[in-house]
JSON list of C-alpha atoms in Angstrom, two decimals:
[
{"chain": "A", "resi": 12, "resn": "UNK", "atom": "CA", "xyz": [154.68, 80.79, -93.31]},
{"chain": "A", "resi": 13, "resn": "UNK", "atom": "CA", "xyz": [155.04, 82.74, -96.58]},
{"chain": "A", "resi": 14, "resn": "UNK", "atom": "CA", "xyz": [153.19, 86.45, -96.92]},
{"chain": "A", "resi": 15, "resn": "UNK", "atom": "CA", "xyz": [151.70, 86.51, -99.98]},
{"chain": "A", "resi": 16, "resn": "UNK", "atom": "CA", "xyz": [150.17, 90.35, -100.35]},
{"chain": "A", "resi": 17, "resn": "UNK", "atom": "CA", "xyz": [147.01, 90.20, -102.43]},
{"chain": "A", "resi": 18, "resn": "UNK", "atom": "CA", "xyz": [144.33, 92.04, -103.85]},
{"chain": "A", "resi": 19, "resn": "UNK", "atom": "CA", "xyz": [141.67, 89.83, -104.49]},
{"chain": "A", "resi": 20, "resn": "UNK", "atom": "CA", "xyz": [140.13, 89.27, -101.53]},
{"chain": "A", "resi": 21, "resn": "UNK", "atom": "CA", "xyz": [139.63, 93.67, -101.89]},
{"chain": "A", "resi": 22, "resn": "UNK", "atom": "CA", "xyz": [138.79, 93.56, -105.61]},
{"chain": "A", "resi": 23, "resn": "UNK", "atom": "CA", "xyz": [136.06, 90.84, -105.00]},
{"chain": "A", "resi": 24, "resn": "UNK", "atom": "CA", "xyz": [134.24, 93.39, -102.36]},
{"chain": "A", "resi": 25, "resn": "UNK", "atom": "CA", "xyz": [133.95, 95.84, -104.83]},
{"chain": "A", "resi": 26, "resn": "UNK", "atom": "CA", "xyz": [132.60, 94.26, -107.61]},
{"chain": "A", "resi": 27, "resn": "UNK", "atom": "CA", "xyz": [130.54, 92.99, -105.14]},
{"chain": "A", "resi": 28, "resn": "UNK", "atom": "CA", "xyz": [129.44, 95.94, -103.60]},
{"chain": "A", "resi": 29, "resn": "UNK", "atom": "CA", "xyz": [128.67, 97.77, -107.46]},
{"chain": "A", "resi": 30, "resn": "UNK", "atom": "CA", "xyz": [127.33, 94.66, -108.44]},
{"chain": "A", "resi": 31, "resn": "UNK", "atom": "CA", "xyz": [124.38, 95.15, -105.24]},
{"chain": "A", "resi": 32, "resn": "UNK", "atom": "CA", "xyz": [124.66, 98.66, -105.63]},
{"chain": "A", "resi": 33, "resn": "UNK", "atom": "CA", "xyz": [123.65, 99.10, -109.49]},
{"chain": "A", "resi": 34, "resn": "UNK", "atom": "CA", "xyz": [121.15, 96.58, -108.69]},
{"chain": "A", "resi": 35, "resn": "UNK", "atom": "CA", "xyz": [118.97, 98.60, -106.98]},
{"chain": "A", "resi": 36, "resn": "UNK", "atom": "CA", "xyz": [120.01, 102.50, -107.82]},
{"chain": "A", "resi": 37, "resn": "UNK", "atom": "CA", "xyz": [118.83, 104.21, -110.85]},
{"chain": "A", "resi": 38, "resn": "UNK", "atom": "CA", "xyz": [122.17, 105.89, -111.77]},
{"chain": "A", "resi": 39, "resn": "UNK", "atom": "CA", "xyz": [123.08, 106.14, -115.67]},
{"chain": "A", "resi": 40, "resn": "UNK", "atom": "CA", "xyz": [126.80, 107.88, -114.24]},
{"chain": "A", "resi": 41, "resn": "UNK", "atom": "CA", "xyz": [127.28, 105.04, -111.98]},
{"chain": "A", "resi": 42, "resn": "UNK", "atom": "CA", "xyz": [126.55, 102.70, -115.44]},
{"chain": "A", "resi": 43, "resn": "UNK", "atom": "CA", "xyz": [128.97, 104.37, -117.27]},
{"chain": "A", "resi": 44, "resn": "UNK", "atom": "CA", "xyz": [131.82, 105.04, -114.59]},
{"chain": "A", "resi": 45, "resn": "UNK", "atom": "CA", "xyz": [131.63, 101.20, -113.73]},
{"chain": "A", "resi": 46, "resn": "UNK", "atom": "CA", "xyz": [132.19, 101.21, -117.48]},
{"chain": "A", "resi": 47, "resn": "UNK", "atom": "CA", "xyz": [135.05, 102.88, -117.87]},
{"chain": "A", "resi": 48, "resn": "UNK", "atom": "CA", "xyz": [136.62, 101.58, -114.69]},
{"chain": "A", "resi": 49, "resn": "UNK", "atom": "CA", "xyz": [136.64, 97.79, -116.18]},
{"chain": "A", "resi": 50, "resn": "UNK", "atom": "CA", "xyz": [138.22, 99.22, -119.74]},
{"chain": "A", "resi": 51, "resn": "UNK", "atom": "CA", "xyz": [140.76, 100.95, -117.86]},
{"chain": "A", "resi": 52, "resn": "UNK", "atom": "CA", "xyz": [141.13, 97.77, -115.49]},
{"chain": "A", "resi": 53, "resn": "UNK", "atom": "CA", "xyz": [141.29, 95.31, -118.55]},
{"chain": "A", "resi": 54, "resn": "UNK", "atom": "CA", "xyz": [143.42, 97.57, -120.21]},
{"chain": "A", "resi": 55, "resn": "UNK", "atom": "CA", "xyz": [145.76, 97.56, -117.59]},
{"chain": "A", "resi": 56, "resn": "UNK", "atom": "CA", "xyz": [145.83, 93.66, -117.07]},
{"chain": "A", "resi": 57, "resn": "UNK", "atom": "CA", "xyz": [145.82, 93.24, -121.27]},
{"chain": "A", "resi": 58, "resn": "UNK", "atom": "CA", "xyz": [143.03, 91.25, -121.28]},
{"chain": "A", "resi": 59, "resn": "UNK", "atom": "CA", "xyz": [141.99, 91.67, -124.76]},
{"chain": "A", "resi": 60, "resn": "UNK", "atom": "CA", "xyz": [139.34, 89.02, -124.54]},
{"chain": "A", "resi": 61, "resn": "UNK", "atom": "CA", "xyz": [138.01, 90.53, -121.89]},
{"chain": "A", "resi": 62, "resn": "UNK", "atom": "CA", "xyz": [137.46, 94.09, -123.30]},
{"chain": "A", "resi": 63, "resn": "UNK", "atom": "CA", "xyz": [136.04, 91.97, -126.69]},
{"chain": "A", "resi": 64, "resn": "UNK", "atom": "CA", "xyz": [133.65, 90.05, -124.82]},
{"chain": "A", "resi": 65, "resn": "UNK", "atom": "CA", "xyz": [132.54, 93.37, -122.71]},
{"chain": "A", "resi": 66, "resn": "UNK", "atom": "CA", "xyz": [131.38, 94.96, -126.22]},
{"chain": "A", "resi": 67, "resn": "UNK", "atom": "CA", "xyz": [130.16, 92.30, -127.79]},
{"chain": "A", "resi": 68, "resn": "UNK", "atom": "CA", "xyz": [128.19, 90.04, -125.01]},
{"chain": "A", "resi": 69, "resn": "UNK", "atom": "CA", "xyz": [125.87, 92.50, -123.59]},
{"chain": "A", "resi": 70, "resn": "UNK", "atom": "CA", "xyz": [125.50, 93.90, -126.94]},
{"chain": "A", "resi": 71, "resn": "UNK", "atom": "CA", "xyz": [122.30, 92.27, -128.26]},
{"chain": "A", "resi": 72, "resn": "UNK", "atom": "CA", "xyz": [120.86, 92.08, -124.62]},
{"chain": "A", "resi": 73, "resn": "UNK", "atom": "CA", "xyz": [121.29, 95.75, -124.11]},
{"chain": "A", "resi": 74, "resn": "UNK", "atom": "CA", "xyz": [119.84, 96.58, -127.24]},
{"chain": "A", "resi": 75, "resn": "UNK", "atom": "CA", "xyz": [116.87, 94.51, -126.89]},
{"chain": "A", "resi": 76, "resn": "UNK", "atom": "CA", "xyz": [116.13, 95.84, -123.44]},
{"chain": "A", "resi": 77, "resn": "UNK", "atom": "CA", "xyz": [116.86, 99.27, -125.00]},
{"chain": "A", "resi": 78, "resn": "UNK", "atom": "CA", "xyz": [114.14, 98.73, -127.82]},
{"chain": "A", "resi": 79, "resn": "UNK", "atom": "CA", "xyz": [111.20, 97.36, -125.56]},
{"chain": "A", "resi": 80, "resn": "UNK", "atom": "CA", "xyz": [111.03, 100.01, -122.88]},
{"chain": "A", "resi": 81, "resn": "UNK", "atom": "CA", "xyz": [111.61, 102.96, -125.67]},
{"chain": "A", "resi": 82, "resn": "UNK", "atom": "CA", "xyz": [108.41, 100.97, -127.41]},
{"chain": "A", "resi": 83, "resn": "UNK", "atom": "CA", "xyz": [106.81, 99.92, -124.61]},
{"chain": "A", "resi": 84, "resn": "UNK", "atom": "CA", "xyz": [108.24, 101.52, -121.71]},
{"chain": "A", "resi": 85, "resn": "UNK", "atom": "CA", "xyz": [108.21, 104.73, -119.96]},
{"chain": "A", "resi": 86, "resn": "UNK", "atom": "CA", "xyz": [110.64, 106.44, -122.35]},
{"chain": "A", "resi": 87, "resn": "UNK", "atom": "CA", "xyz": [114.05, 106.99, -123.46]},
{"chain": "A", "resi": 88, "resn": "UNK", "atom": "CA", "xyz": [115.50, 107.92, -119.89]},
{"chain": "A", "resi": 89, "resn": "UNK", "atom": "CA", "xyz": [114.76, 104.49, -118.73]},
{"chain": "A", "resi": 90, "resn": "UNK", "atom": "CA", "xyz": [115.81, 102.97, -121.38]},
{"chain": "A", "resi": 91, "resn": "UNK", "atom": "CA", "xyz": [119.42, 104.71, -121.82]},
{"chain": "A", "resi": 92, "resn": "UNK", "atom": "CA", "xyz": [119.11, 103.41, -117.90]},
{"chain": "A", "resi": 93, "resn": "UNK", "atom": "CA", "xyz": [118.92, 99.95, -118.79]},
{"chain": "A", "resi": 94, "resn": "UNK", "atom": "CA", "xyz": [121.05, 99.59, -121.37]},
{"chain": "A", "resi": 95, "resn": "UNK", "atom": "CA", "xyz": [123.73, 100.81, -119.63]},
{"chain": "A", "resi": 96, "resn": "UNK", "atom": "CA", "xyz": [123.12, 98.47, -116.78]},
{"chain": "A", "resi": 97, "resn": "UNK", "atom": "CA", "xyz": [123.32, 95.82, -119.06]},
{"chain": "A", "resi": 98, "resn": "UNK", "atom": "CA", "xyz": [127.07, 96.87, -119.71]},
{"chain": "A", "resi": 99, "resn": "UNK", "atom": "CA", "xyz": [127.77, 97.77, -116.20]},
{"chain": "A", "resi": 100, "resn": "UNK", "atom": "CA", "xyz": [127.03, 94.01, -114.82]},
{"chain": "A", "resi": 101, "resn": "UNK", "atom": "CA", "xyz": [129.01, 92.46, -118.08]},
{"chain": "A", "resi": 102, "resn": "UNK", "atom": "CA", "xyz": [131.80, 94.91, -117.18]},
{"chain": "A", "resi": 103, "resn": "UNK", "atom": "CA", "xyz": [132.00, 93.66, -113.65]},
{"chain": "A", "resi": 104, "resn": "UNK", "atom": "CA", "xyz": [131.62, 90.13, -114.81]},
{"chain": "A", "resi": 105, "resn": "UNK", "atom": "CA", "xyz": [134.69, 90.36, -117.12]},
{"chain": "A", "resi": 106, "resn": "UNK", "atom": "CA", "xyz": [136.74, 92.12, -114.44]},
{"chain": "A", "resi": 107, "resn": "UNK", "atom": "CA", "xyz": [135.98, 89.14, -111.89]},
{"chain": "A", "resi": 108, "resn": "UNK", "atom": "CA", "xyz": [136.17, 86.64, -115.11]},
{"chain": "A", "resi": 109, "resn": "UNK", "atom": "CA", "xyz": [139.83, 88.18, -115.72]},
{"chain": "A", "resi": 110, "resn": "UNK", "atom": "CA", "xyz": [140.85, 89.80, -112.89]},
{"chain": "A", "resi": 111, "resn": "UNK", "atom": "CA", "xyz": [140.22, 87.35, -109.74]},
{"chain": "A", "resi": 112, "resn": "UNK", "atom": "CA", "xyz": [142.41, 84.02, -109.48]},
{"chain": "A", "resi": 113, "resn": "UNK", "atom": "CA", "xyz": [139.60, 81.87, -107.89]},
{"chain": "A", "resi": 114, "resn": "UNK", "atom": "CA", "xyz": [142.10, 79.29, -106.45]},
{"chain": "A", "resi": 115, "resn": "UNK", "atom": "CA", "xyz": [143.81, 81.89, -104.82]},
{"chain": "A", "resi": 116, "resn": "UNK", "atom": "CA", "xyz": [140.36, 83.65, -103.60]},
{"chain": "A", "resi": 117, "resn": "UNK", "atom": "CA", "xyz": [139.42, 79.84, -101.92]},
{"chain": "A", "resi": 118, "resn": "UNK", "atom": "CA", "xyz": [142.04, 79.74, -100.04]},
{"chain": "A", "resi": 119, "resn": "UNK", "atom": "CA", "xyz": [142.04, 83.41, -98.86]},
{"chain": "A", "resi": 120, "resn": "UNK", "atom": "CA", "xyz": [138.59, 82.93, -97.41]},
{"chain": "A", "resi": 121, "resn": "UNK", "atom": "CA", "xyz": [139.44, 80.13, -95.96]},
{"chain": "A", "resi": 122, "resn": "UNK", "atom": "CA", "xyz": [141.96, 81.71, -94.22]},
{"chain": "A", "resi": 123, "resn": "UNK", "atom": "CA", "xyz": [138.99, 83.94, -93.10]},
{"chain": "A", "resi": 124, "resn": "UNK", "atom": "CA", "xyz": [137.12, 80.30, -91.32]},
{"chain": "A", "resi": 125, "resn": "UNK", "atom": "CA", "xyz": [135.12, 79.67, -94.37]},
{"chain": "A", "resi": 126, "resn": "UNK", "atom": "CA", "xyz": [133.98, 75.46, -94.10]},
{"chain": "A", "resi": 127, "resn": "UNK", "atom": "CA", "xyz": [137.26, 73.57, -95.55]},
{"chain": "A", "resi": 128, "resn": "UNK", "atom": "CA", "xyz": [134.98, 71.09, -97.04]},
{"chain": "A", "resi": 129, "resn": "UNK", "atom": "CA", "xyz": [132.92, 73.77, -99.38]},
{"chain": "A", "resi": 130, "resn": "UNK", "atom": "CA", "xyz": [136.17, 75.05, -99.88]},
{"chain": "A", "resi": 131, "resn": "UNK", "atom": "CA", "xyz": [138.52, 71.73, -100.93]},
{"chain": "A", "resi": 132, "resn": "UNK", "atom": "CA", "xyz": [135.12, 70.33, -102.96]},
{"chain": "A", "resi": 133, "resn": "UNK", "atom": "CA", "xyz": [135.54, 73.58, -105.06]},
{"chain": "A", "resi": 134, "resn": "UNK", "atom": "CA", "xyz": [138.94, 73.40, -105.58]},
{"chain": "A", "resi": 135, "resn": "UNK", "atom": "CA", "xyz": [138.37, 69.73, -106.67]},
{"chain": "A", "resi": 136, "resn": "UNK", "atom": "CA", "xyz": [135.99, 70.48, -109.34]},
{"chain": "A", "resi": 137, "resn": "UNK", "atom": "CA", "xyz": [138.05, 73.34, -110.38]},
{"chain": "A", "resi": 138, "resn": "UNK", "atom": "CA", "xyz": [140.97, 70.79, -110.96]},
{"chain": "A", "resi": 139, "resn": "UNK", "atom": "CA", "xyz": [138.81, 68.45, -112.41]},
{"chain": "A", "resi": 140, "resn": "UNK", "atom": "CA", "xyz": [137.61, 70.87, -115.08]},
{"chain": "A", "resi": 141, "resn": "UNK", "atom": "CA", "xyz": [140.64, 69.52, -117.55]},
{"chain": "A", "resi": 142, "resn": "UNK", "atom": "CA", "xyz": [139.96, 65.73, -116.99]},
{"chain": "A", "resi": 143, "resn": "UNK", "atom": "CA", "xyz": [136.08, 67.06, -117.79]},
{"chain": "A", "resi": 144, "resn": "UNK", "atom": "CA", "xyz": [137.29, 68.07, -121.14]},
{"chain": "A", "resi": 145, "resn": "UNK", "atom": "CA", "xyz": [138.93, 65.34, -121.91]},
{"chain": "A", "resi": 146, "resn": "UNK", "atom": "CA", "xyz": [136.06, 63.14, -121.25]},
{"chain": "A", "resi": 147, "resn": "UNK", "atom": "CA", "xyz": [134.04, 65.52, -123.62]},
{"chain": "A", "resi": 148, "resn": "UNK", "atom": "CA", "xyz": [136.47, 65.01, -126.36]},
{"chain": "A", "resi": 149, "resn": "UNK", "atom": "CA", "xyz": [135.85, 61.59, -125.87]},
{"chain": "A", "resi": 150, "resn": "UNK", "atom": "CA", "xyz": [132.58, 61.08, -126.01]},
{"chain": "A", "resi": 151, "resn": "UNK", "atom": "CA", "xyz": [132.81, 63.19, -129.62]},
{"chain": "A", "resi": 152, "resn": "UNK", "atom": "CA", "xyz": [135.13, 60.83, -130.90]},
{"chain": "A", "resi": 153, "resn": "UNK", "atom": "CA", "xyz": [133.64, 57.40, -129.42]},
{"chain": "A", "resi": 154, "resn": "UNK", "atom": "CA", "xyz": [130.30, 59.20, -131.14]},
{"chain": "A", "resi": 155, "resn": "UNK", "atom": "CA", "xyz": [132.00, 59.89, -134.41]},
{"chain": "A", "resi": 156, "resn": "UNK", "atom": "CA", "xyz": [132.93, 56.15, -134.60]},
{"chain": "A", "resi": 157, "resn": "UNK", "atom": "CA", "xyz": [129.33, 55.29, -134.27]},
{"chain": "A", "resi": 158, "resn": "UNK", "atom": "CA", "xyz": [128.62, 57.40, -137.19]},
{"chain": "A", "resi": 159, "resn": "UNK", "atom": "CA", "xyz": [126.32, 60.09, -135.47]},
{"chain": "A", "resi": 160, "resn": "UNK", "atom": "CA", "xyz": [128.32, 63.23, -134.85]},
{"chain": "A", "resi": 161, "resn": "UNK", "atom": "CA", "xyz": [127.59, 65.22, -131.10]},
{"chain": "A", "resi": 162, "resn": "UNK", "atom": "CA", "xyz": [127.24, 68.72, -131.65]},
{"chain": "A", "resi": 163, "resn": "UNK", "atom": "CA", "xyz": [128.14, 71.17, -128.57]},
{"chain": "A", "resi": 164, "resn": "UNK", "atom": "CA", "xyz": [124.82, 71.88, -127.77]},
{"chain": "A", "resi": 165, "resn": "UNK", "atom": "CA", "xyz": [123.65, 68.11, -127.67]},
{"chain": "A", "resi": 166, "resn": "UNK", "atom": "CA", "xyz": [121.80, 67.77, -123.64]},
{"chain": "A", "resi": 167, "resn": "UNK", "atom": "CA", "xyz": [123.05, 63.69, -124.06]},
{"chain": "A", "resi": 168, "resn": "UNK", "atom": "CA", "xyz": [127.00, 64.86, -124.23]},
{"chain": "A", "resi": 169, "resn": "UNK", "atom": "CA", "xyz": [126.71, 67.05, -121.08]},
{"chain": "A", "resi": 170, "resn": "UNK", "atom": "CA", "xyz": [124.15, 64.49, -119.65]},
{"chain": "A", "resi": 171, "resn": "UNK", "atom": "CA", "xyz": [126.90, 61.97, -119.91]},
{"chain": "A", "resi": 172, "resn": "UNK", "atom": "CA", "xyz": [129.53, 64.03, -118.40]},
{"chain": "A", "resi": 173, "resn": "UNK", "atom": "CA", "xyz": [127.61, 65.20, -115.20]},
{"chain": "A", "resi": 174, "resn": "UNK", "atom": "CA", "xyz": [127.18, 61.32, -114.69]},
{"chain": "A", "resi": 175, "resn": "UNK", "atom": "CA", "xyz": [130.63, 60.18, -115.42]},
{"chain": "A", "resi": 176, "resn": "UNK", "atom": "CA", "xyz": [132.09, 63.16, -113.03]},
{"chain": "A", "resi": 177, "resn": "UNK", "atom": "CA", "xyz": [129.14, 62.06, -110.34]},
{"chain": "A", "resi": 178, "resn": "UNK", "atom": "CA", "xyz": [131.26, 59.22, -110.12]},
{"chain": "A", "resi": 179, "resn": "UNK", "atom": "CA", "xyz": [134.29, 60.40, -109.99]},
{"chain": "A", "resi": 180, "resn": "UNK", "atom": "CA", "xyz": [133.19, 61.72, -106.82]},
{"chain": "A", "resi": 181, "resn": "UNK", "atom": "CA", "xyz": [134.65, 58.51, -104.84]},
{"chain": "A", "resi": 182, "resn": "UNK", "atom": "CA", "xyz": [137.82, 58.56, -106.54]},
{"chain": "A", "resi": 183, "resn": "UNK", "atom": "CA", "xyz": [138.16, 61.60, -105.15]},
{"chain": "A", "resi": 184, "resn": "UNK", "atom": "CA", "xyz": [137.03, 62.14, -102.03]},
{"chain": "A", "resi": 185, "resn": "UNK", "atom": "CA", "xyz": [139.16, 58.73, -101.37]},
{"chain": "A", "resi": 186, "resn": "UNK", "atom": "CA", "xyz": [142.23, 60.63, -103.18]},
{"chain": "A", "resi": 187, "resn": "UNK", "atom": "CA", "xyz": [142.04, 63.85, -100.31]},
{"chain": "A", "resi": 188, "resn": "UNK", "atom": "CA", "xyz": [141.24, 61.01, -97.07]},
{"chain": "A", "resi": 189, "resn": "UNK", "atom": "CA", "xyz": [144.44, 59.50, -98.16]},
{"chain": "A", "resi": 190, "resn": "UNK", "atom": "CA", "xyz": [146.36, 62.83, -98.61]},
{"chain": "A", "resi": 191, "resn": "UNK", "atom": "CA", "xyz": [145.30, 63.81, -94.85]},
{"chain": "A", "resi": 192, "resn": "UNK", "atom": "CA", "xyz": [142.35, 65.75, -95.65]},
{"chain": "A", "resi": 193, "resn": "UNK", "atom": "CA", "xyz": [139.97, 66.05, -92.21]},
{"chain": "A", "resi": 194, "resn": "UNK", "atom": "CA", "xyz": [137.21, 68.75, -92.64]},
{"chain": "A", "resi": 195, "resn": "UNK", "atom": "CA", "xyz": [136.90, 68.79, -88.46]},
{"chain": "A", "resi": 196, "resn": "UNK", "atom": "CA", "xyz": [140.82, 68.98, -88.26]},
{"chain": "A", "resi": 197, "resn": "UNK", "atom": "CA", "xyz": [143.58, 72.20, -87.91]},
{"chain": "A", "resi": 198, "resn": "UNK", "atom": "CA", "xyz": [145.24, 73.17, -91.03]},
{"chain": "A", "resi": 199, "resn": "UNK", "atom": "CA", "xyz": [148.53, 74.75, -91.00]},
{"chain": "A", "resi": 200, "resn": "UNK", "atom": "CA", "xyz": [148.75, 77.22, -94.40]},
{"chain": "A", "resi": 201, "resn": "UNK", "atom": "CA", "xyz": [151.90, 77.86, -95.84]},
{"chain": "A", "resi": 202, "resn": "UNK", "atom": "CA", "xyz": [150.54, 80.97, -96.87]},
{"chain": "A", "resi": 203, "resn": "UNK", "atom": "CA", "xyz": [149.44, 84.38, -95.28]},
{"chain": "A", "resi": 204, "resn": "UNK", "atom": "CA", "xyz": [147.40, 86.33, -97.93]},
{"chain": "A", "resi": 205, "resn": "UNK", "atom": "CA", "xyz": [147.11, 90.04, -96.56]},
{"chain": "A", "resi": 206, "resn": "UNK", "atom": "CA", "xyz": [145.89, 93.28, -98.62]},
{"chain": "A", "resi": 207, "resn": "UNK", "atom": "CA", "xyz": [147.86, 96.00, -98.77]},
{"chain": "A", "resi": 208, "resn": "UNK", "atom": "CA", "xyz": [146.24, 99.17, -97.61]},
{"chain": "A", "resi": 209, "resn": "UNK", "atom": "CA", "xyz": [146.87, 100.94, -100.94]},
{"chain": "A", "resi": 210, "resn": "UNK", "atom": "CA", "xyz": [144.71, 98.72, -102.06]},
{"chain": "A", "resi": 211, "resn": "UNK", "atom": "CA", "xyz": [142.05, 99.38, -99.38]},
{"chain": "A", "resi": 212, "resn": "UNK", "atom": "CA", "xyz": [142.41, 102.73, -99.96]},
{"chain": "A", "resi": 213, "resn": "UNK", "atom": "CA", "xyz": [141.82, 102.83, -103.60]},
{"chain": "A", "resi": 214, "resn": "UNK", "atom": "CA", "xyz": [138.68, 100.64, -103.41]},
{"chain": "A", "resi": 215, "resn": "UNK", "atom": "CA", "xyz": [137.62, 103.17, -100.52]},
{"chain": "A", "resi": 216, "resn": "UNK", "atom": "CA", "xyz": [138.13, 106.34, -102.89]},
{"chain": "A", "resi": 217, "resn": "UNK", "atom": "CA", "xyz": [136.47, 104.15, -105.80]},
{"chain": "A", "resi": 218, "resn": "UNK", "atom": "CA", "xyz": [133.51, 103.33, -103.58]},
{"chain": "A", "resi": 219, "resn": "UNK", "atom": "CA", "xyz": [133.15, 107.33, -102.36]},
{"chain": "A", "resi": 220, "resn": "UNK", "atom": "CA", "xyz": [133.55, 108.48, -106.40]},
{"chain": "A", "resi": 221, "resn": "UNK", "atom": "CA", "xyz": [131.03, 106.24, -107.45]},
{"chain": "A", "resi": 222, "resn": "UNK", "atom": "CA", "xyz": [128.32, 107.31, -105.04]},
{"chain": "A", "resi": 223, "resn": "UNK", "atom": "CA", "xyz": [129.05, 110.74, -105.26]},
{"chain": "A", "resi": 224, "resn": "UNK", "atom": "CA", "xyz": [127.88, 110.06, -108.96]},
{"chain": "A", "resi": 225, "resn": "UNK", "atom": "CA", "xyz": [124.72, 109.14, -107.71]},
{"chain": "A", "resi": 226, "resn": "UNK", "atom": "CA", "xyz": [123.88, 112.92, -106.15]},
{"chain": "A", "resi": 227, "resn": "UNK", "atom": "CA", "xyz": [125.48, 114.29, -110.08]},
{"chain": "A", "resi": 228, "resn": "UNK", "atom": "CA", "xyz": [122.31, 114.76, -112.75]},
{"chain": "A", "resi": 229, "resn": "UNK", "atom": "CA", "xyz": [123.24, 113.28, -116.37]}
]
């Protein structure tokens, strides 16, 4: 068995554990250091989409939430509040969105027991995603020859796809049966995935700076 050392079995905590935390704190320095943290973390990965789509996504949310409690809300303190929540969860978004490989994640927790089945019918749709695209491509084209032209935002495209994957389903459930897949049986992984304790001990020192934020007046 291979080691394979990991951090996204750690990094998925944390977001985890801001994402709950922000949820129910009112902390405009927590906001704004969960902020900075995903620049300097997409920065550091060069995910330029990622630090685009953290500007510009939460952008007009943030501003409308921004406008109705300064107009209708309890003043600008609460609103500055909100709007940099708004950021904060979009931040954490793009850092699981860019920073977490989700095949690898699957497997990790189910290393940690997680059901094989939830985990393998994941992994299957995952896979299937290209073959999905395809069949959307197709469906534009067989609808361009018909002289009526399917728009991305058409329900009856994505209608069609749900059904045409729904039966897919067969295909591959038979597909893993005949590969050896048994949900009840032992697996043998050719990998170990283990996080380093660097790693544990920079989410630990994260987690202790961001709640010492919380005690901080802005």
């Amino acid at each position: 068995m291979n080691t394979v050392k990991t951090n996204t079995l750690n990094l998925t905590f944390l977001l985890m554990f801001f994402t709950l935390e922000i949820s129910f704190t009112k902390s405009l320095e927590l906001n704004i250091f969960i902020v900075l943290l995903s620049i300097i973390f997409l920065l550091y990965k060069k995910s330029w989409y990622g630090l685009i789509g953290l500007f510009l996504l939460p952008l007009i949310p943030a501003l409308s939430t921004y406008w109705s409690v300064m107009v209708h809300g309890s003043g600008s303190s609460d609103a500055w509040l909100l709007f940099s929540r708004t950021f904060a969860f979009a931040a954490l978004g793009m850092m699981f969105a860019f920073g977490i490989d989700l095949e690898e994640l699957l497997l990790i927790l189910e290393q940690k027991k997680a059901p094989q089945s939830f985990i393998y019918g994941i992994l299957v749709v995952l896979h299937a995603i290209p073959d999905i695209k395809r069949e959307i491509i197709g469906l534009k084209n067989a609808s361009l020859l018909r002289g009526k032209k399917m728009s991305a935002f058409s329900p009856f495209l994505y209608l069609k796809t749900i059904f045409i994957a729904f039966n897919w389903r067969d295909q591959y459930t038979e597909a893993m049966i005949s590969r050896g897949f048994d949900d009840q049986g032992k697996r043998q992984a050719s990998l170990d995935f283990q996080t380093p304790k660097l790693y544990l001990l920079a989410s630990a020192s994260l987690i202790i700076l961001g709640n010492s934020l919380l005690f901080i007046s802005f």
